[in-house]
Amino acid sequence: MKLCSVASGSSGNCIFAGTDSTSLLIDTGISGKRIEEGLNEIGHTTKETDGILVTHEHSDHISGLGVISRRYGIPIYATRGTWKAILNCKSIGEIPEGLFREIEPDQDFTIGDITISPVSISHDAAMPTAFVLRQGKKSMAVMTDLGKFDPYIIEKLQHLDVLLLEANHDVHMLQVGTYPYYLKQRILGDKGHLSNELSGQLLSEVLHDGFKGVILGHLSKENNYERLAYETVRLEIDLADNQYRAKDFPIHVAKRDTVSDIIEF
Ligand SMILES: [Zn+2]
Ligand SMILES: [Zn+2]
């Protein structure tokens, strides 16, 4: 399987996930041009994409969806709640209704040789989901835009090979930063985003002997930076009450504006 962040962060998200025969995009929250260029960089094209999985309707996840879907007619997989909310986003323009494929949390579906499990997440959107993807014995997940995690989330992320996990903000930077009060409360709340600390704590709950690596993603531009996310998550893992240490596996940090290294396993 292959996983690559084309863009990840509060200003736009687009993740490539695939196998030798199936190519998927998870969210298209950057321009059509950037998606095309990003995919070209890793030897793919938008045209050959077999499906677009949409986590939720926030603009940093769908801003390119109208352009891409109109141009290439790629099926769009989303919950009914997310789909309805997308249709209400006038800014992305017309989306052909016939491209919609309804999905539901905890109901597996298949695209090509990839089986996908939508996972319900706690976020201030209509009906948001994260995704676990499997091909045979291989598996990975993209888990961003969640304000909290619980035993349900931990269970869904067990035994993965690779995980792209949100490390959105440093709580202190957010608290002393320039965001208005209501926005700080939103981000810190149960339906907001995972802090670096929570990200490290969640990761600690899902480590296992076969774990091949994590990509930290959806970093806030204002309230985080790569080194801080990386070091905070490392520290949480080393402090956690299990036998794993941060040095045991690779920790990558997804780039906001450039294509990250492709992870293949
Ligand atoms: Zn969101
Ligand atoms: Zn987001």
PDB file of C-alpha atoms and ligand atoms in Angstrom:
ATOM      1  CA  MET A   1       0.000   0.000   0.000  1.00  0.00           C
ATOM      2  CA  LYS A   2       1.032   3.614  -0.473  1.00  0.00           C
ATOM      3  CA  LEU A   3       0.218   6.711   1.540  1.00  0.00           C
ATOM      4  CA  CYS A   4       1.231  10.247   0.708  1.00  0.00           C
ATOM      5  CA  SER A   5       0.195  13.648   1.966  1.00  0.00           C
ATOM      6  CA  VAL A   6      -0.222  15.990  -0.994  1.00  0.00           C
ATOM      7  CA  ALA A   7      -1.151  18.761   1.448  1.00  0.00           C
ATOM      8  CA  SER A   8      -2.026  18.637   5.122  1.00  0.00           C
ATOM      9  CA  GLY A   9      -2.868  21.406   7.555  1.00  0.00           C
ATOM     10  CA  SER A  10      -5.506  23.861   8.560  1.00  0.00           C
ATOM     11  CA  SER A  11      -5.165  25.567   5.169  1.00  0.00           C
ATOM     12  CA  GLY A  12      -5.906  22.520   3.028  1.00  0.00           C
ATOM     13  CA  ASN A  13      -5.919  18.736   3.054  1.00  0.00           C
ATOM     14  CA  CYS A  14      -5.472  16.166   0.334  1.00  0.00           C
ATOM     15  CA  ILE A  15      -4.108  12.672   0.963  1.00  0.00           C
ATOM     16  CA  PHE A  16      -3.259  10.068  -1.643  1.00  0.00           C
ATOM     17  CA  ALA A  17      -3.839   6.435  -0.630  1.00  0.00           C
ATOM     18  CA  GLY A  18      -3.443   3.534  -2.971  1.00  0.00           C
ATOM     19  CA  THR A  19      -2.166   0.158  -4.051  1.00  0.00           C
ATOM     20  CA  ASP A  20      -0.584  -0.958  -7.342  1.00  0.00           C
ATOM     21  CA  SER A  21      -4.041  -1.092  -8.925  1.00  0.00           C
ATOM     22  CA  THR A  22      -6.228   1.356  -6.981  1.00  0.00           C
ATOM     23  CA  SER A  23      -5.789   5.092  -6.399  1.00  0.00           C
ATOM     24  CA  LEU A  24      -7.834   7.069  -3.917  1.00  0.00           C
ATOM     25  CA  LEU A  25      -7.860  10.602  -2.623  1.00  0.00           C
ATOM     26  CA  ILE A  26      -8.926  11.378   0.904  1.00  0.00           C
ATOM     27  CA  ASP A  27     -10.252  14.960   0.810  1.00  0.00           C
ATOM     28  CA  THR A  28      -9.612  17.533  -1.885  1.00  0.00           C
ATOM     29  CA  GLY A  29      -9.192  20.720   0.146  1.00  0.00           C
ATOM     30  CA  ILE A  30      -6.709  22.416  -2.190  1.00  0.00           C
ATOM     31  CA  SER A  31      -7.042  23.703  -5.747  1.00  0.00           C
ATOM     32  CA  GLY A  32      -7.489  21.313  -8.644  1.00  0.00           C
ATOM     33  CA  LYS A  33      -4.176  22.525 -10.023  1.00  0.00           C
ATOM     34  CA  ARG A  34      -2.296  21.712  -6.820  1.00  0.00           C
ATOM     35  CA  ILE A  35      -3.909  18.286  -6.628  1.00  0.00           C
ATOM     36  CA  GLU A  36      -2.870  17.532 -10.210  1.00  0.00           C
ATOM     37  CA  GLU A  37       0.681  18.786  -9.670  1.00  0.00           C
ATOM     38  CA  GLY A  38       0.999  16.947  -6.380  1.00  0.00           C
ATOM     39  CA  LEU A  39      -0.155  13.664  -7.855  1.00  0.00           C
ATOM     40  CA  ASN A  40       2.146  14.095 -10.840  1.00  0.00           C
ATOM     41  CA  GLU A  41       5.060  14.496  -8.448  1.00  0.00           C
ATOM     42  CA  ILE A  42       4.441  10.989  -7.123  1.00  0.00           C
ATOM     43  CA  GLY A  43       3.811   9.478 -10.531  1.00  0.00           C
ATOM     44  CA  HIS A  44       0.017   9.612 -10.527  1.00  0.00           C
ATOM     45  CA  THR A  45      -2.701  11.668 -12.186  1.00  0.00           C
ATOM     46  CA  THR A  46      -6.060  12.943 -11.014  1.00  0.00           C
ATOM     47  CA  LYS A  47      -7.746  11.265 -13.975  1.00  0.00           C
ATOM     48  CA  GLU A  48      -6.806   7.747 -12.854  1.00  0.00           C
ATOM     49  CA  THR A  49      -8.234   8.297  -9.347  1.00  0.00           C
ATOM     50  CA  ASP A  50     -10.822   5.612  -8.559  1.00  0.00           C
ATOM     51  CA  GLY A  51     -12.614   7.467  -5.783  1.00  0.00           C
ATOM     52  CA  ILE A  52     -12.584  10.508  -3.514  1.00  0.00           C
ATOM     53  CA  LEU A  53     -13.293   9.834   0.150  1.00  0.00           C
ATOM     54  CA  VAL A  54     -14.541  12.943   1.925  1.00  0.00           C
ATOM     55  CA  THR A  55     -14.129  13.167   5.689  1.00  0.00           C
ATOM     56  CA  HIS A  56     -16.376  16.214   6.187  1.00  0.00           C
ATOM     57  CA  GLU A  57     -17.555  19.424   4.577  1.00  0.00           C
ATOM     58  CA  HIS A  58     -15.142  22.014   6.026  1.00  0.00           C
ATOM     59  CA  SER A  59     -13.567  24.009   3.229  1.00  0.00           C
ATOM     60  CA  ASP A  60     -10.024  22.866   4.024  1.00  0.00           C
ATOM     61  CA  HIS A  61     -11.241  19.385   2.964  1.00  0.00           C
ATOM     62  CA  ILE A  62     -13.480  20.096  -0.035  1.00  0.00           C
ATOM     63  CA  SER A  63     -12.408  23.347  -1.718  1.00  0.00           C
ATOM     64  CA  GLY A  64     -11.142  21.479  -4.799  1.00  0.00           C
ATOM     65  CA  LEU A  65     -13.974  18.947  -4.901  1.00  0.00           C
ATOM     66  CA  GLY A  66     -16.211  20.816  -7.344  1.00  0.00           C
ATOM     67  CA  VAL A  67     -13.473  21.357  -9.901  1.00  0.00           C
ATOM     68  CA  ILE A  68     -12.092  17.827  -9.700  1.00  0.00           C
ATOM     69  CA  SER A  69     -15.451  16.066  -9.776  1.00  0.00           C
ATOM     70  CA  ARG A  70     -16.765  18.131 -12.695  1.00  0.00           C
ATOM     71  CA  ARG A  71     -13.592  17.672 -14.698  1.00  0.00           C
ATOM     72  CA  TYR A  72     -13.027  13.958 -14.169  1.00  0.00           C
ATOM     73  CA  GLY A  73     -16.317  12.490 -12.935  1.00  0.00           C
ATOM     74  CA  ILE A  74     -14.672  10.666 -10.045  1.00  0.00           C
ATOM     75  CA  PRO A  75     -17.123   8.997  -7.598  1.00  0.00           C
ATOM     76  CA  ILE A  76     -17.384  10.777  -4.244  1.00  0.00           C
ATOM     77  CA  TYR A  77     -17.751   8.659  -1.099  1.00  0.00           C
ATOM     78  CA  ALA A  78     -19.244  10.470   1.879  1.00  0.00           C
ATOM     79  CA  THR A  79     -21.881  10.075   4.543  1.00  0.00           C
ATOM     80  CA  ARG A  80     -25.315  11.456   3.690  1.00  0.00           C
ATOM     81  CA  GLY A  81     -24.855  14.203   6.266  1.00  0.00           C
ATOM     82  CA  THR A  82     -21.556  15.268   4.726  1.00  0.00           C
ATOM     83  CA  TRP A  83     -23.006  15.121   1.208  1.00  0.00           C
ATOM     84  CA  LYS A  84     -25.937  17.370   2.102  1.00  0.00           C
ATOM     85  CA  ALA A  85     -23.583  19.841   3.750  1.00  0.00           C
ATOM     86  CA  ILE A  86     -21.315  19.802   0.666  1.00  0.00           C
ATOM     87  CA  LEU A  87     -24.259  20.654  -1.572  1.00  0.00           C
ATOM     88  CA  ASN A  88     -24.915  23.665   0.656  1.00  0.00           C
ATOM     89  CA  CYS A  89     -21.372  25.000   0.131  1.00  0.00           C
ATOM     90  CA  LYS A  90     -22.023  27.364  -2.736  1.00  0.00           C
ATOM     91  CA  SER A  91     -18.364  28.318  -3.034  1.00  0.00           C
ATOM     92  CA  ILE A  92     -17.314  25.003  -4.567  1.00  0.00           C
ATOM     93  CA  GLY A  93     -19.911  25.214  -7.344  1.00  0.00           C
ATOM     94  CA  GLU A  94     -21.977  22.503  -8.936  1.00  0.00           C
ATOM     95  CA  ILE A  95     -21.240  18.867  -8.112  1.00  0.00           C
ATOM     96  CA  PRO A  96     -22.863  16.190 -10.285  1.00  0.00           C
ATOM     97  CA  GLU A  97     -25.379  14.328  -8.052  1.00  0.00           C
ATOM     98  CA  GLY A  98     -24.725  11.069  -9.885  1.00  0.00           C
ATOM     99  CA  LEU A  99     -21.189  10.893  -8.456  1.00  0.00           C
ATOM    100  CA  PHE A 100     -22.387  10.508  -4.866  1.00  0.00           C
ATOM    101  CA  ARG A 101     -21.822   7.145  -3.198  1.00  0.00           C
ATOM    102  CA  GLU A 102     -23.353   7.016   0.254  1.00  0.00           C
ATOM    103  CA  ILE A 103     -21.280   5.515   3.049  1.00  0.00           C
ATOM    104  CA  GLU A 104     -22.010   4.945   6.712  1.00  0.00           C
ATOM    105  CA  PRO A 105     -19.793   4.762   9.783  1.00  0.00           C
ATOM    106  CA  ASP A 106     -18.719   1.186  10.551  1.00  0.00           C
ATOM    107  CA  GLN A 107     -20.061  -0.125   7.226  1.00  0.00           C
ATOM    108  CA  ASP A 108     -17.125  -1.413   5.193  1.00  0.00           C
ATOM    109  CA  PHE A 109     -17.068  -0.897   1.439  1.00  0.00           C
ATOM    110  CA  THR A 110     -14.618  -1.725  -1.318  1.00  0.00           C
ATOM    111  CA  ILE A 111     -12.992   0.265  -4.102  1.00  0.00           C
ATOM    112  CA  GLY A 112     -10.752  -1.863  -6.330  1.00  0.00           C
ATOM    113  CA  ASP A 113      -8.583  -3.948  -4.005  1.00  0.00           C
ATOM    114  CA  ILE A 114      -8.983  -1.621  -0.993  1.00  0.00           C
ATOM    115  CA  THR A 115     -11.549  -2.211   1.756  1.00  0.00           C
ATOM    116  CA  ILE A 116     -12.493   0.979   3.564  1.00  0.00           C
ATOM    117  CA  SER A 117     -13.979   1.349   7.043  1.00  0.00           C
ATOM    118  CA  PRO A 118     -15.442   4.773   7.818  1.00  0.00           C
ATOM    119  CA  VAL A 119     -14.941   5.671  11.477  1.00  0.00           C
ATOM    120  CA  SER A 120     -17.176   8.174  13.255  1.00  0.00           C
ATOM    121  CA  ILE A 121     -15.228  11.094  14.733  1.00  0.00           C
ATOM    122  CA  SER A 122     -16.075  13.900  17.140  1.00  0.00           C
ATOM    123  CA  HIS A 123     -15.878  17.164  15.156  1.00  0.00           C
ATOM    124  CA  ASP A 124     -18.098  20.160  14.542  1.00  0.00           C
ATOM    125  CA  ALA A 125     -19.330  19.012  11.148  1.00  0.00           C
ATOM    126  CA  ALA A 126     -22.557  17.342   9.968  1.00  0.00           C
ATOM    127  CA  MET A 127     -21.514  13.673   9.939  1.00  0.00           C
ATOM    128  CA  PRO A 128     -17.709  13.457   9.895  1.00  0.00           C
ATOM    129  CA  THR A 129     -15.679  10.294   9.462  1.00  0.00           C
ATOM    130  CA  ALA A 130     -12.078   9.189   9.379  1.00  0.00           C
ATOM    131  CA  PHE A 131     -10.990   6.198   7.301  1.00  0.00           C
ATOM    132  CA  VAL A 132      -9.214   2.890   7.856  1.00  0.00           C
ATOM    133  CA  LEU A 133      -8.024   1.249   4.625  1.00  0.00           C
ATOM    134  CA  ARG A 134      -7.050  -2.383   4.160  1.00  0.00           C
ATOM    135  CA  GLN A 135      -5.554  -4.481   1.404  1.00  0.00           C
ATOM    136  CA  GLY A 136      -5.139  -8.120   2.423  1.00  0.00           C
ATOM    137  CA  LYS A 137      -3.119  -8.091   5.648  1.00  0.00           C
ATOM    138  CA  LYS A 138      -1.937  -4.507   5.157  1.00  0.00           C
ATOM    139  CA  SER A 139      -3.697  -1.538   6.684  1.00  0.00           C
ATOM    140  CA  MET A 140      -3.473   2.186   7.265  1.00  0.00           C
ATOM    141  CA  ALA A 141      -5.675   4.990   8.503  1.00  0.00           C
ATOM    142  CA  VAL A 142      -6.149   8.706   8.044  1.00  0.00           C
ATOM    143  CA  MET A 143      -7.427  10.197  11.287  1.00  0.00           C
ATOM    144  CA  THR A 144      -7.686  13.988  11.418  1.00  0.00           C
ATOM    145  CA  ASP A 145     -10.203  16.586  12.593  1.00  0.00           C
ATOM    146  CA  LEU A 146     -11.296  15.119  15.894  1.00  0.00           C
ATOM    147  CA  GLY A 147     -11.609  16.883  19.214  1.00  0.00           C
ATOM    148  CA  LYS A 148     -11.193  13.814  21.367  1.00  0.00           C
ATOM    149  CA  PHE A 149     -10.608  10.096  21.210  1.00  0.00           C
ATOM    150  CA  ASP A 150     -12.256   7.304  23.133  1.00  0.00           C
ATOM    151  CA  PRO A 151     -12.145   3.473  23.310  1.00  0.00           C
ATOM    152  CA  TYR A 152     -14.093   3.257  20.027  1.00  0.00           C
ATOM    153  CA  ILE A 153     -11.391   5.218  18.170  1.00  0.00           C
ATOM    154  CA  ILE A 154      -8.583   3.312  19.901  1.00  0.00           C
ATOM    155  CA  GLU A 155     -10.152   0.016  18.886  1.00  0.00           C
ATOM    156  CA  LYS A 156     -10.485   1.105  15.261  1.00  0.00           C
ATOM    157  CA  LEU A 157      -6.792   1.983  15.090  1.00  0.00           C
ATOM    158  CA  GLN A 158      -5.420  -1.281  16.454  1.00  0.00           C
ATOM    159  CA  HIS A 159      -2.860  -3.313  14.469  1.00  0.00           C
ATOM    160  CA  LEU A 160      -2.358  -0.777  11.682  1.00  0.00           C
ATOM    161  CA  ASP A 161       0.835  -0.681   9.652  1.00  0.00           C
ATOM    162  CA  VAL A 162       0.790   3.075   9.103  1.00  0.00           C
ATOM    163  CA  LEU A 163      -1.228   5.936  10.548  1.00  0.00           C
ATOM    164  CA  LEU A 164      -1.662   9.530   9.447  1.00  0.00           C
ATOM    165  CA  LEU A 165      -2.708  11.228  12.658  1.00  0.00           C
ATOM    166  CA  GLU A 166      -3.716  14.767  13.514  1.00  0.00           C
ATOM    167  CA  ALA A 167      -1.345  16.808  15.688  1.00  0.00           C
ATOM    168  CA  ASN A 168      -3.147  20.107  15.260  1.00  0.00           C
ATOM    169  CA  HIS A 169      -1.907  22.511  17.869  1.00  0.00           C
ATOM    170  CA  ASP A 170       0.190  23.212  20.890  1.00  0.00           C
ATOM    171  CA  VAL A 171      -2.267  24.060  23.658  1.00  0.00           C
ATOM    172  CA  HIS A 172      -0.075  26.818  25.074  1.00  0.00           C
ATOM    173  CA  MET A 173       0.549  28.477  21.698  1.00  0.00           C
ATOM    174  CA  LEU A 174      -3.183  28.397  21.017  1.00  0.00           C
ATOM    175  CA  GLN A 175      -4.063  29.848  24.406  1.00  0.00           C
ATOM    176  CA  VAL A 176      -1.678  32.785  24.175  1.00  0.00           C
ATOM    177  CA  GLY A 177      -2.156  33.266  20.415  1.00  0.00           C
ATOM    178  CA  THR A 178      -4.212  35.786  18.506  1.00  0.00           C
ATOM    179  CA  TYR A 179      -7.270  33.668  17.713  1.00  0.00           C
ATOM    180  CA  PRO A 180     -10.544  35.049  19.063  1.00  0.00           C
ATOM    181  CA  TYR A 181     -11.840  33.431  22.241  1.00  0.00           C
ATOM    182  CA  TYR A 182     -14.723  31.520  20.591  1.00  0.00           C
ATOM    183  CA  LEU A 183     -12.328  29.986  18.064  1.00  0.00           C
ATOM    184  CA  LYS A 184      -9.867  28.911  20.755  1.00  0.00           C
ATOM    185  CA  GLN A 185     -12.735  27.246  22.629  1.00  0.00           C
ATOM    186  CA  ARG A 186     -13.883  25.549  19.441  1.00  0.00           C
ATOM    187  CA  ILE A 187     -10.454  24.120  18.661  1.00  0.00           C
ATOM    188  CA  LEU A 188      -9.842  22.989  22.250  1.00  0.00           C
ATOM    189  CA  GLY A 189     -13.324  21.483  22.592  1.00  0.00           C
ATOM    190  CA  ASP A 190     -14.510  17.903  22.143  1.00  0.00           C
ATOM    191  CA  LYS A 191     -15.553  18.694  18.577  1.00  0.00           C
ATOM    192  CA  GLY A 192     -12.377  20.551  17.662  1.00  0.00           C
ATOM    193  CA  HIS A 193      -8.902  19.223  16.963  1.00  0.00           C
ATOM    194  CA  LEU A 194      -6.333  16.966  18.616  1.00  0.00           C
ATOM    195  CA  SER A 195      -3.479  18.778  20.331  1.00  0.00           C
ATOM    196  CA  ASN A 196       0.082  17.474  20.025  1.00  0.00           C
ATOM    197  CA  GLU A 197      -0.230  15.930  23.500  1.00  0.00           C
ATOM    198  CA  LEU A 198      -3.496  14.137  22.738  1.00  0.00           C
ATOM    199  CA  SER A 199      -2.065  12.974  19.441  1.00  0.00           C
ATOM    200  CA  GLY A 200       0.908  11.403  21.245  1.00  0.00           C
ATOM    201  CA  GLN A 201      -1.398   9.844  23.813  1.00  0.00           C
ATOM    202  CA  LEU A 202      -3.653   8.319  21.176  1.00  0.00           C
ATOM    203  CA  LEU A 203      -0.646   7.036  19.276  1.00  0.00           C
ATOM    204  CA  SER A 204       0.671   5.420  22.458  1.00  0.00           C
ATOM    205  CA  GLU A 205      -2.588   3.475  22.731  1.00  0.00           C
ATOM    206  CA  VAL A 206      -2.269   1.926  19.281  1.00  0.00           C
ATOM    207  CA  LEU A 207       1.424   1.021  19.056  1.00  0.00           C
ATOM    208  CA  HIS A 208       2.263  -2.624  18.485  1.00  0.00           C
ATOM    209  CA  ASP A 209       5.234  -4.687  17.345  1.00  0.00           C
ATOM    210  CA  GLY A 210       4.350  -4.480  13.651  1.00  0.00           C
ATOM    211  CA  PHE A 211       3.804  -0.716  13.556  1.00  0.00           C
ATOM    212  CA  LYS A 212       5.689   0.815  10.620  1.00  0.00           C
ATOM    213  CA  GLY A 213       5.314   4.530  11.173  1.00  0.00           C
ATOM    214  CA  VAL A 214       3.192   7.584  11.746  1.00  0.00           C
ATOM    215  CA  ILE A 215       2.693  10.779   9.758  1.00  0.00           C
ATOM    216  CA  LEU A 216       1.644  13.714  11.905  1.00  0.00           C
ATOM    217  CA  GLY A 217      -0.754  15.915   9.980  1.00  0.00           C
ATOM    218  CA  HIS A 218      -3.251  18.769   9.965  1.00  0.00           C
ATOM    219  CA  LEU A 219      -0.839  21.053  11.836  1.00  0.00           C
ATOM    220  CA  SER A 220      -2.168  24.514  12.582  1.00  0.00           C
ATOM    221  CA  LYS A 221      -0.253  27.269  10.840  1.00  0.00           C
ATOM    222  CA  GLU A 222      -0.699  29.683  13.727  1.00  0.00           C
ATOM    223  CA  ASN A 223      -0.532  27.406  16.742  1.00  0.00           C
ATOM    224  CA  ASN A 224       2.037  24.740  15.947  1.00  0.00           C
ATOM    225  CA  TYR A 225       5.223  24.020  14.063  1.00  0.00           C
ATOM    226  CA  GLU A 226       6.788  20.833  12.802  1.00  0.00           C
ATOM    227  CA  ARG A 227       9.560  20.482  15.373  1.00  0.00           C
ATOM    228  CA  LEU A 228       7.201  21.108  18.278  1.00  0.00           C
ATOM    229  CA  ALA A 229       4.622  18.575  17.072  1.00  0.00           C
ATOM    230  CA  TYR A 230       7.370  16.014  16.526  1.00  0.00           C
ATOM    231  CA  GLU A 231       9.053  16.518  19.903  1.00  0.00           C
ATOM    232  CA  THR A 232       5.788  16.626  21.851  1.00  0.00           C
ATOM    233  CA  VAL A 233       4.514  13.403  20.319  1.00  0.00           C
ATOM    234  CA  ARG A 234       7.885  11.730  20.941  1.00  0.00           C
ATOM    235  CA  LEU A 235       7.778  12.773  24.563  1.00  0.00           C
ATOM    236  CA  GLU A 236       4.232  11.474  25.063  1.00  0.00           C
ATOM    237  CA  ILE A 237       5.238   8.107  23.640  1.00  0.00           C
ATOM    238  CA  ASP A 238       8.316   7.857  25.844  1.00  0.00           C
ATOM    239  CA  LEU A 239       6.254   8.803  28.910  1.00  0.00           C
ATOM    240  CA  ALA A 240       3.472   6.341  28.152  1.00  0.00           C
ATOM    241  CA  ASP A 241       3.058   3.218  30.190  1.00  0.00           C
ATOM    242  CA  ASN A 242       4.013   0.626  27.579  1.00  0.00           C
ATOM    243  CA  GLN A 243       7.144  -1.001  26.183  1.00  0.00           C
ATOM    244  CA  TYR A 244       7.394   1.191  23.077  1.00  0.00           C
ATOM    245  CA  ARG A 245       9.701   4.133  22.563  1.00  0.00           C
ATOM    246  CA  ALA A 246       9.577   6.898  19.993  1.00  0.00           C
ATOM    247  CA  LYS A 247      12.875   5.762  18.501  1.00  0.00           C
ATOM    248  CA  ASP A 248      11.340   2.366  17.615  1.00  0.00           C
ATOM    249  CA  PHE A 249       9.529   3.630  14.487  1.00  0.00           C
ATOM    250  CA  PRO A 250       9.627   6.564  12.062  1.00  0.00           C
ATOM    251  CA  ILE A 251       7.690   9.707  12.895  1.00  0.00           C
ATOM    252  CA  HIS A 252       7.083  11.896   9.846  1.00  0.00           C
ATOM    253  CA  VAL A 253       5.460  15.305   9.801  1.00  0.00           C
ATOM    254  CA  ALA A 254       3.287  16.103   6.771  1.00  0.00           C
ATOM    255  CA  LYS A 255       4.041  19.366   4.983  1.00  0.00           C
ATOM    256  CA  ARG A 256       1.406  22.033   4.706  1.00  0.00           C
ATOM    257  CA  ASP A 257       2.227  23.229   1.211  1.00  0.00           C
ATOM    258  CA  THR A 258       4.373  20.588  -0.402  1.00  0.00           C
ATOM    259  CA  VAL A 259       4.048  16.917  -1.177  1.00  0.00           C
ATOM    260  CA  SER A 260       5.466  14.712   1.567  1.00  0.00           C
ATOM    261  CA  ASP A 261       7.544  11.593   1.018  1.00  0.00           C
ATOM    262  CA  ILE A 262       5.439   8.664  -0.106  1.00  0.00           C
ATOM    263  CA  ILE A 263       5.275   5.826   2.406  1.00  0.00           C
ATOM    264  CA  GLU A 264       5.145   2.400   0.832  1.00  0.00           C
ATOM    265  CA  PHE A 265       4.749  -0.865   2.709  1.00  0.00           C
TER     266      PHE A 265
HETATM  267 ZN    ZN B   1     -12.793  20.244  10.090  1.00  0.00          ZN
HETATM  268 ZN    ZN B   2      -9.644  20.285   8.743  1.00  0.00          ZN
END
